[in-house]
């Protein structure tokens, strides 16, 4: 619910910028709206919705796996004595393992989304730093040092990956 409120607020801001600008809509967005912090807001909205959708997908795929497992668990193995019954049983087992494989892939994507979300929250924290003058020193320092930090991390990760692989 709070996520939808943030989305609606950002959309209202975009509409307001376009309405009160005398330039074309794409120029007004570029010149008046797009800034680092608005981009951070949109990234946080997208990543948060991705986390929610990933959770829903995990929930649904877990329910499918549970249904498949209950179907397999209810089969009486003593009745699987003919070739046709064994083929049907093997088909049910194959379906079950395919649904488990799909659930695992969905869950891995869900975990991957949780890797990115704390980084986005940290960016939003820096956005709030910018509103308070004493804390804004941190944000301004990072912005001014960003070029040097990018070059440092290129070298750092190059060495790190060479040593870890």
PDB file of C-alpha atoms in Angstrom:
ATOM      1  CA  UNK A   1       0.000   0.000   0.000  1.00  0.00           C
ATOM      2  CA  UNK A   2       2.813   2.409   0.873  1.00  0.00           C
ATOM      3  CA  UNK A   3       4.602   1.387  -2.312  1.00  0.00           C
ATOM      4  CA  UNK A   4       1.553   2.308  -4.374  1.00  0.00           C
ATOM      5  CA  UNK A   5       1.404   5.677  -2.591  1.00  0.00           C
ATOM      6  CA  UNK A   6       5.010   6.390  -3.628  1.00  0.00           C
ATOM      7  CA  UNK A   7       4.225   5.345  -7.215  1.00  0.00           C
ATOM      8  CA  UNK A   8       1.156   7.612  -7.355  1.00  0.00           C
ATOM      9  CA  UNK A   9       3.160  10.522  -5.903  1.00  0.00           C
ATOM     10  CA  UNK A  10       5.872  10.130  -8.526  1.00  0.00           C
ATOM     11  CA  UNK A  11       3.336   9.887 -11.350  1.00  0.00           C
ATOM     12  CA  UNK A  12       1.594  13.036 -10.080  1.00  0.00           C
ATOM     13  CA  UNK A  13       4.936  14.825 -10.006  1.00  0.00           C
ATOM     14  CA  UNK A  14       5.679  13.766 -13.590  1.00  0.00           C
ATOM     15  CA  UNK A  15       2.243  14.981 -14.725  1.00  0.00           C
ATOM     16  CA  UNK A  16       2.717  18.282 -12.892  1.00  0.00           C
ATOM     17  CA  UNK A  17       6.106  18.858 -14.525  1.00  0.00           C
ATOM     18  CA  UNK A  18       4.699  18.141 -17.985  1.00  0.00           C
ATOM     19  CA  UNK A  19       1.619  20.350 -17.476  1.00  0.00           C
ATOM     20  CA  UNK A  20       3.483  23.414 -16.252  1.00  0.00           C
ATOM     21  CA  UNK A  21       6.269  23.255 -18.784  1.00  0.00           C
ATOM     22  CA  UNK A  22       6.215  25.212 -22.018  1.00  0.00           C
ATOM     23  CA  UNK A  23       8.506  22.727 -23.749  1.00  0.00           C
ATOM     24  CA  UNK A  24       7.615  19.382 -25.253  1.00  0.00           C
ATOM     25  CA  UNK A  25       6.943  16.632 -22.717  1.00  0.00           C
ATOM     26  CA  UNK A  26      10.206  14.750 -23.248  1.00  0.00           C
ATOM     27  CA  UNK A  27      12.280  17.936 -22.982  1.00  0.00           C
ATOM     28  CA  UNK A  28      10.470  19.025 -19.837  1.00  0.00           C
ATOM     29  CA  UNK A  29      11.063  15.604 -18.275  1.00  0.00           C
ATOM     30  CA  UNK A  30      14.727  15.716 -19.187  1.00  0.00           C
ATOM     31  CA  UNK A  31      15.321  19.289 -18.063  1.00  0.00           C
ATOM     32  CA  UNK A  32      12.942  19.660 -15.118  1.00  0.00           C
ATOM     33  CA  UNK A  33      12.275  16.199 -13.701  1.00  0.00           C
ATOM     34  CA  UNK A  34      15.165  13.843 -14.261  1.00  0.00           C
ATOM     35  CA  UNK A  35      17.642  14.117 -11.459  1.00  0.00           C
ATOM     36  CA  UNK A  36      19.620  11.529  -9.582  1.00  0.00           C
ATOM     37  CA  UNK A  37      17.133  11.359  -6.706  1.00  0.00           C
ATOM     38  CA  UNK A  38      14.073  10.974  -8.942  1.00  0.00           C
ATOM     39  CA  UNK A  39      15.841   8.143 -10.734  1.00  0.00           C
ATOM     40  CA  UNK A  40      16.568   6.575  -7.335  1.00  0.00           C
ATOM     41  CA  UNK A  41      12.855   6.838  -6.509  1.00  0.00           C
ATOM     42  CA  UNK A  42      11.847   5.094  -9.731  1.00  0.00           C
ATOM     43  CA  UNK A  43      14.467   2.376  -9.257  1.00  0.00           C
ATOM     44  CA  UNK A  44      13.250   1.763  -5.714  1.00  0.00           C
ATOM     45  CA  UNK A  45       9.647   1.517  -6.925  1.00  0.00           C
ATOM     46  CA  UNK A  46      10.575  -0.946  -9.675  1.00  0.00           C
ATOM     47  CA  UNK A  47      12.730  -3.114  -7.424  1.00  0.00           C
ATOM     48  CA  UNK A  48      10.104  -3.146  -4.665  1.00  0.00           C
ATOM     49  CA  UNK A  49       7.380  -4.195  -7.099  1.00  0.00           C
ATOM     50  CA  UNK A  50       9.730  -6.847  -8.474  1.00  0.00           C
ATOM     51  CA  UNK A  51      10.201  -8.215  -4.936  1.00  0.00           C
ATOM     52  CA  UNK A  52       6.433  -8.320  -4.397  1.00  0.00           C
ATOM     53  CA  UNK A  53       5.779 -10.034  -7.730  1.00  0.00           C
ATOM     54  CA  UNK A  54       8.593 -12.503  -7.024  1.00  0.00           C
ATOM     55  CA  UNK A  55       7.040 -13.353  -3.655  1.00  0.00           C
ATOM     56  CA  UNK A  56       3.670 -13.972  -5.307  1.00  0.00           C
ATOM     57  CA  UNK A  57       5.329 -16.237  -7.885  1.00  0.00           C
ATOM     58  CA  UNK A  58       7.114 -18.188  -5.121  1.00  0.00           C
ATOM     59  CA  UNK A  59       3.839 -18.551  -3.220  1.00  0.00           C
ATOM     60  CA  UNK A  60       1.997 -19.845  -6.292  1.00  0.00           C
ATOM     61  CA  UNK A  61       4.764 -22.240  -7.335  1.00  0.00           C
ATOM     62  CA  UNK A  62       4.972 -23.592  -3.763  1.00  0.00           C
ATOM     63  CA  UNK A  63       1.224 -24.252  -3.811  1.00  0.00           C
ATOM     64  CA  UNK A  64       1.601 -26.124  -7.124  1.00  0.00           C
ATOM     65  CA  UNK A  65       4.429 -28.248  -5.700  1.00  0.00           C
ATOM     66  CA  UNK A  66       2.350 -29.025  -2.598  1.00  0.00           C
ATOM     67  CA  UNK A  67      -0.588 -30.168  -4.755  1.00  0.00           C
ATOM     68  CA  UNK A  68       1.691 -32.355  -6.888  1.00  0.00           C
ATOM     69  CA  UNK A  69       3.279 -33.844  -3.788  1.00  0.00           C
ATOM     70  CA  UNK A  70      -0.091 -34.622  -2.219  1.00  0.00           C
ATOM     71  CA  UNK A  71      -1.158 -36.352  -5.417  1.00  0.00           C
ATOM     72  CA  UNK A  72       2.007 -38.501  -5.399  1.00  0.00           C
ATOM     73  CA  UNK A  73       1.745 -39.234  -1.672  1.00  0.00           C
ATOM     74  CA  UNK A  74      -1.836 -40.468  -2.080  1.00  0.00           C
ATOM     75  CA  UNK A  75      -0.853 -43.116  -4.650  1.00  0.00           C
ATOM     76  CA  UNK A  76      -0.844 -46.646  -3.298  1.00  0.00           C
ATOM     77  CA  UNK A  77       2.435 -48.157  -4.462  1.00  0.00           C
ATOM     78  CA  UNK A  78       0.974 -51.662  -4.307  1.00  0.00           C
ATOM     79  CA  UNK A  79      -1.410 -50.706  -7.125  1.00  0.00           C
ATOM     80  CA  UNK A  80       1.483 -49.743  -9.400  1.00  0.00           C
ATOM     81  CA  UNK A  81       2.051 -53.277 -10.639  1.00  0.00           C
ATOM     82  CA  UNK A  82       1.098 -53.031 -14.308  1.00  0.00           C
ATOM     83  CA  UNK A  83       3.060 -51.367 -17.067  1.00  0.00           C
ATOM     84  CA  UNK A  84       0.330 -48.773 -17.659  1.00  0.00           C
ATOM     85  CA  UNK A  85       0.077 -47.893 -13.956  1.00  0.00           C
ATOM     86  CA  UNK A  86       3.856 -47.629 -13.690  1.00  0.00           C
ATOM     87  CA  UNK A  87       3.968 -45.316 -16.725  1.00  0.00           C
ATOM     88  CA  UNK A  88       1.290 -43.066 -15.188  1.00  0.00           C
ATOM     89  CA  UNK A  89       3.194 -43.059 -11.874  1.00  0.00           C
ATOM     90  CA  UNK A  90       6.446 -42.108 -13.608  1.00  0.00           C
ATOM     91  CA  UNK A  91       4.593 -39.326 -15.454  1.00  0.00           C
ATOM     92  CA  UNK A  92       3.306 -37.975 -12.123  1.00  0.00           C
ATOM     93  CA  UNK A  93       6.833 -38.116 -10.676  1.00  0.00           C
ATOM     94  CA  UNK A  94       8.194 -36.271 -13.728  1.00  0.00           C
ATOM     95  CA  UNK A  95       5.542 -33.556 -13.378  1.00  0.00           C
ATOM     96  CA  UNK A  96       6.364 -33.234  -9.678  1.00  0.00           C
ATOM     97  CA  UNK A  97      10.086 -32.802 -10.261  1.00  0.00           C
ATOM     98  CA  UNK A  98       9.485 -30.296 -13.057  1.00  0.00           C
ATOM     99  CA  UNK A  99       7.299 -28.215 -10.743  1.00  0.00           C
ATOM    100  CA  UNK A 100       9.965 -28.444  -8.001  1.00  0.00           C
ATOM    101  CA  UNK A 101      12.576 -27.281 -10.502  1.00  0.00           C
ATOM    102  CA  UNK A 102      10.368 -24.325 -11.486  1.00  0.00           C
ATOM    103  CA  UNK A 103       9.806 -23.461  -7.826  1.00  0.00           C
ATOM    104  CA  UNK A 104      13.557 -23.501  -7.146  1.00  0.00           C
ATOM    105  CA  UNK A 105      14.243 -21.211 -10.117  1.00  0.00           C
ATOM    106  CA  UNK A 106      11.524 -18.820  -8.947  1.00  0.00           C
ATOM    107  CA  UNK A 107      12.911 -18.855  -5.415  1.00  0.00           C
ATOM    108  CA  UNK A 108      16.431 -18.114  -6.681  1.00  0.00           C
ATOM    109  CA  UNK A 109      15.113 -15.080  -8.551  1.00  0.00           C
ATOM    110  CA  UNK A 110      13.331 -14.023  -5.361  1.00  0.00           C
ATOM    111  CA  UNK A 111      16.587 -14.241  -3.412  1.00  0.00           C
ATOM    112  CA  UNK A 112      18.384 -12.308  -6.140  1.00  0.00           C
ATOM    113  CA  UNK A 113      15.837  -9.518  -5.787  1.00  0.00           C
ATOM    114  CA  UNK A 114      16.684  -9.369  -2.072  1.00  0.00           C
ATOM    115  CA  UNK A 115      20.305  -8.834  -3.011  1.00  0.00           C
ATOM    116  CA  UNK A 116      19.478  -5.605  -4.858  1.00  0.00           C
ATOM    117  CA  UNK A 117      16.825  -4.195  -2.541  1.00  0.00           C
ATOM    118  CA  UNK A 118      19.189  -3.232   0.356  1.00  0.00           C
ATOM    119  CA  UNK A 119      21.343  -1.305  -2.125  1.00  0.00           C
ATOM    120  CA  UNK A 120      18.289   0.634  -3.275  1.00  0.00           C
ATOM    121  CA  UNK A 121      17.291   1.323   0.333  1.00  0.00           C
ATOM    122  CA  UNK A 122      20.810   2.640   0.941  1.00  0.00           C
ATOM    123  CA  UNK A 123      20.433   5.007  -2.026  1.00  0.00           C
ATOM    124  CA  UNK A 124      17.145   6.243  -0.576  1.00  0.00           C
ATOM    125  CA  UNK A 125      18.960   6.789   2.718  1.00  0.00           C
ATOM    126  CA  UNK A 126      21.453   9.019   0.921  1.00  0.00           C
ATOM    127  CA  UNK A 127      18.514  10.883  -0.583  1.00  0.00           C
ATOM    128  CA  UNK A 128      17.223  11.632   2.908  1.00  0.00           C
ATOM    129  CA  UNK A 129      20.737  12.736   3.893  1.00  0.00           C
ATOM    130  CA  UNK A 130      20.524  15.380   1.198  1.00  0.00           C
ATOM    131  CA  UNK A 131      17.602  17.055   2.974  1.00  0.00           C
ATOM    132  CA  UNK A 132      19.602  17.784   6.152  1.00  0.00           C
ATOM    133  CA  UNK A 133      22.556  20.177   5.666  1.00  0.00           C
ATOM    134  CA  UNK A 134      25.051  18.443   7.960  1.00  0.00           C
ATOM    135  CA  UNK A 135      24.321  15.021   6.530  1.00  0.00           C
ATOM    136  CA  UNK A 136      24.326  16.416   2.986  1.00  0.00           C
ATOM    137  CA  UNK A 137      28.108  16.737   3.300  1.00  0.00           C
ATOM    138  CA  UNK A 138      28.291  12.937   2.999  1.00  0.00           C
ATOM    139  CA  UNK A 139      26.158  12.902  -0.134  1.00  0.00           C
ATOM    140  CA  UNK A 140      28.028  15.756  -1.797  1.00  0.00           C
ATOM    141  CA  UNK A 141      31.358  14.127  -0.997  1.00  0.00           C
ATOM    142  CA  UNK A 142      30.242  10.868  -2.587  1.00  0.00           C
ATOM    143  CA  UNK A 143      28.975  12.690  -5.672  1.00  0.00           C
ATOM    144  CA  UNK A 144      32.253  14.559  -6.102  1.00  0.00           C
ATOM    145  CA  UNK A 145      34.306  11.418  -5.533  1.00  0.00           C
ATOM    146  CA  UNK A 146      32.128   9.189  -7.736  1.00  0.00           C
ATOM    147  CA  UNK A 147      34.499   9.228 -10.708  1.00  0.00           C
ATOM    148  CA  UNK A 148      37.467   8.202  -8.577  1.00  0.00           C
ATOM    149  CA  UNK A 149      35.369   5.581  -6.778  1.00  0.00           C
ATOM    150  CA  UNK A 150      34.261   4.017 -10.080  1.00  0.00           C
ATOM    151  CA  UNK A 151      37.867   3.689 -11.209  1.00  0.00           C
ATOM    152  CA  UNK A 152      38.889   2.269  -7.842  1.00  0.00           C
ATOM    153  CA  UNK A 153      36.149  -0.362  -7.915  1.00  0.00           C
ATOM    154  CA  UNK A 154      37.012  -1.377 -11.482  1.00  0.00           C
ATOM    155  CA  UNK A 155      40.541  -2.181 -10.337  1.00  0.00           C
ATOM    156  CA  UNK A 156      39.387  -3.647  -7.024  1.00  0.00           C
ATOM    157  CA  UNK A 157      36.826  -6.023  -8.559  1.00  0.00           C
ATOM    158  CA  UNK A 158      39.241  -7.007 -11.336  1.00  0.00           C
ATOM    159  CA  UNK A 159      41.782  -8.099  -8.731  1.00  0.00           C
ATOM    160  CA  UNK A 160      39.124  -9.606  -6.463  1.00  0.00           C
ATOM    161  CA  UNK A 161      37.591 -11.766  -9.187  1.00  0.00           C
ATOM    162  CA  UNK A 162      41.000 -12.887 -10.412  1.00  0.00           C
ATOM    163  CA  UNK A 163      41.908 -14.037  -6.912  1.00  0.00           C
ATOM    164  CA  UNK A 164      38.545 -15.621  -6.143  1.00  0.00           C
ATOM    165  CA  UNK A 165      38.284 -17.636  -9.352  1.00  0.00           C
TER     166      UNK A 165
END
